[in-house]
XYZ file of C-alpha atoms in Angstrom:
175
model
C 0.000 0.000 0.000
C 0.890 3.055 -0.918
C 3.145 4.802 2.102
C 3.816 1.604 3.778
C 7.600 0.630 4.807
C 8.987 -2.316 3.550
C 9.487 -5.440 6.241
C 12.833 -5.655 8.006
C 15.696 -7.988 5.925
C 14.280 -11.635 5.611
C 10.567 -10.328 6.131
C 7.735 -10.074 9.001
C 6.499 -13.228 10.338
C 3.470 -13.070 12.318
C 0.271 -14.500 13.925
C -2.842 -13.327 11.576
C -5.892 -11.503 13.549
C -9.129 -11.333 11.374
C -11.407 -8.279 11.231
C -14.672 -8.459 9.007
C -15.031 -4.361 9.705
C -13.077 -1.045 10.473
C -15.680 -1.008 12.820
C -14.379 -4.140 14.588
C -10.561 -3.196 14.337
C -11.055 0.166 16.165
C -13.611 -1.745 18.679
C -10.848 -4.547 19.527
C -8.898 -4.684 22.710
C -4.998 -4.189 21.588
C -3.939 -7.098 23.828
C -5.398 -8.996 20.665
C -3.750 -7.298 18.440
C 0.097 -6.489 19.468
C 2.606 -7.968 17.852
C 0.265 -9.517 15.254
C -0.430 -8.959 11.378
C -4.130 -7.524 11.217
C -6.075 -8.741 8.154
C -9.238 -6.775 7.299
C -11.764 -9.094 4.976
C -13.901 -6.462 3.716
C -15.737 -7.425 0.504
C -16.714 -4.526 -2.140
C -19.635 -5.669 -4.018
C -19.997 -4.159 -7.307
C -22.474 -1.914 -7.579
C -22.891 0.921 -10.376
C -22.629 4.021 -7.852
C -19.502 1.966 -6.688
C -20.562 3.363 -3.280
C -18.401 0.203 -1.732
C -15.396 2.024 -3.014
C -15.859 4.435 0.006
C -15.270 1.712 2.746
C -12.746 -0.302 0.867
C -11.144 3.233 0.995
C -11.384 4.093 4.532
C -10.247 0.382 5.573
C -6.706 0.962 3.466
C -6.060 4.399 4.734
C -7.339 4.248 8.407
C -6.958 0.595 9.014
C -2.670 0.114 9.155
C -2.956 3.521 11.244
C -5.271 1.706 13.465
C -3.668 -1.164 13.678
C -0.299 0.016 14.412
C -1.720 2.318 16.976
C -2.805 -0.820 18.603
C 0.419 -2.803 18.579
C 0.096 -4.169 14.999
C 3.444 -5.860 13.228
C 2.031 -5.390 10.120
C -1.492 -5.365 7.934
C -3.290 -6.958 5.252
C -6.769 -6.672 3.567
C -8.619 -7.751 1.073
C -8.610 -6.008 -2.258
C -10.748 -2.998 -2.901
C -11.468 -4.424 -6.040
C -14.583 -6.708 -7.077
C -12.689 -9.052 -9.388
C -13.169 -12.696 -7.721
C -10.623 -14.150 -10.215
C -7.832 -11.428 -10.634
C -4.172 -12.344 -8.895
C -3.336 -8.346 -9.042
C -4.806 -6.804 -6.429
C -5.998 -2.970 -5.903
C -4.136 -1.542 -3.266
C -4.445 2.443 -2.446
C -2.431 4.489 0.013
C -2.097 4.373 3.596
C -2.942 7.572 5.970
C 0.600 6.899 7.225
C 1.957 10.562 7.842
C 4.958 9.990 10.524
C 7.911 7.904 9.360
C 7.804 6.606 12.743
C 4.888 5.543 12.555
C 4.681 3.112 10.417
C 4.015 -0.888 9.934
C 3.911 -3.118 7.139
C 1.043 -3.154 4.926
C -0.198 -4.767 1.952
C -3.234 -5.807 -0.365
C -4.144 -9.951 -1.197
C -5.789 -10.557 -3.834
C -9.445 -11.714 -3.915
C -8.507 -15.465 -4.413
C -5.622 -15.090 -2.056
C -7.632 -13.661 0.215
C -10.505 -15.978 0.027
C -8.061 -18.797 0.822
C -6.387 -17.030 3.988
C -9.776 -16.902 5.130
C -10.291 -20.322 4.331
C -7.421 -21.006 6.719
C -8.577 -19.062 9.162
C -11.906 -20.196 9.651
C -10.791 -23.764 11.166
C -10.416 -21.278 14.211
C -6.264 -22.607 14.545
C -3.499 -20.014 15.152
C -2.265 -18.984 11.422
C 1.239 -17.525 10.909
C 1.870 -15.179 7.601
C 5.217 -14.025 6.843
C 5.359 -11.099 4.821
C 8.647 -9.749 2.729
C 7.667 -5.745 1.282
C 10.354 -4.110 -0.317
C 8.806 -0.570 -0.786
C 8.876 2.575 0.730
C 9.455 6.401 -0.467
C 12.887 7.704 -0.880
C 14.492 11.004 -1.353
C 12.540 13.952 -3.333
C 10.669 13.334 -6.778
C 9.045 15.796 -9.136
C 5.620 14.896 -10.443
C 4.299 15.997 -13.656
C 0.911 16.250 -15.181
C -0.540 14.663 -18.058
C -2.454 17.060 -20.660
C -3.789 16.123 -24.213
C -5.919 17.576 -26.649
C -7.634 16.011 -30.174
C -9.459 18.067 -32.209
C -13.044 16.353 -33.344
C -13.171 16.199 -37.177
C -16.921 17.097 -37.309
C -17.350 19.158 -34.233
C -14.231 21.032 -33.677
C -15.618 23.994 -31.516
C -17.169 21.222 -28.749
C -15.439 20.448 -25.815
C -15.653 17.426 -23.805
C -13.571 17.166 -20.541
C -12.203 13.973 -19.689
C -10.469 13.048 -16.142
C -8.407 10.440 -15.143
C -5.689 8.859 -13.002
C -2.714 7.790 -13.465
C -0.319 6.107 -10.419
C 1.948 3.157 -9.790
C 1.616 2.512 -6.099
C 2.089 -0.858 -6.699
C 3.000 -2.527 -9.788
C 5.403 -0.577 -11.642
C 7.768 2.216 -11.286
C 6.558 4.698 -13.694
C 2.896 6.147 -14.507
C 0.492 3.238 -15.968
């Protein structure tokens, strides 16, 4: 996720806690928590407003604060995205704002979430090692991207188009 440090050399290897809510993760006792990788298993259902976008939002901004407020090693959720069958998972930033203040977090996958949960729900202790190497170094300048065509039949008419362009995740340029 976007803002998150990367785990310390050889990777994070911790007990798994399971949330089904923000809700639950700022409701839990920390004693259940410390020292523990929090998984949030949120589940966006598609929906044309895409008004599940909103808590799939809050969950990967608030939730590693949360957790690592708590005593968190590290944190996990579900991807904010609906595909059930994609491997590539949507991630999104962290609110992480103090370099001190930071844990280990990442996105599964739908399917790779699904089968963590799988795991989980036999109710035994599961252990999840994770191995980031990410973070934000030195100064960067960003840039904007502009374009205009000209319509053929219609050049006088405007239509504005916005859009987004990152690589939080799977690349190291725009994409």
């Amino acid at each position: 996720l976007g803002y998150s440090p990367g785990t310390p050399k050889g990777g994070l290897t911790a007990q798994v806690v399971k949330f089904d809510s923000l809700d639950a993760l700022k409701a839990a006792d920390p004693s259940a928590i410390r020292g523990k990788i929090v998984y949030i298993g949120f589940r966006m259902q598609r929906h044309k407003d895409g008004h599940d976008y909103g808590m799939g939002s809050a969950i990967h901004t608030q939730g590693p604060v949360i957790a690592q407020a708590k005593g968190a090693a590290g944190f996990l959720l579900r991807s904010a995205g609906t595909d059930p069958q994609s491997r590539t998972p949507h991630a999104g930033v962290t609110g992480f704002r103090d370099p001190a203040r930071k844990i280990p977090a990442a996105a599964l996958s739908n399917p790779d979430a699904d089968q963590l949960e799988r795991v989980l729900a036999y109710g035994k202790p599961v252990t999840v090692k994770l191995d980031l190497d990410c973070g934000i170094e030195g100064e960067y300048t960003g840039a904007n991207v502009i374009g205009e065509i000209t319509g053929a039949k219609y050049p006088d008419q405007v239509v504005a188009i916005g859009g987004h362009l990152d690589s939080w995740d799977l690349g190291t340029g725009a994409i």
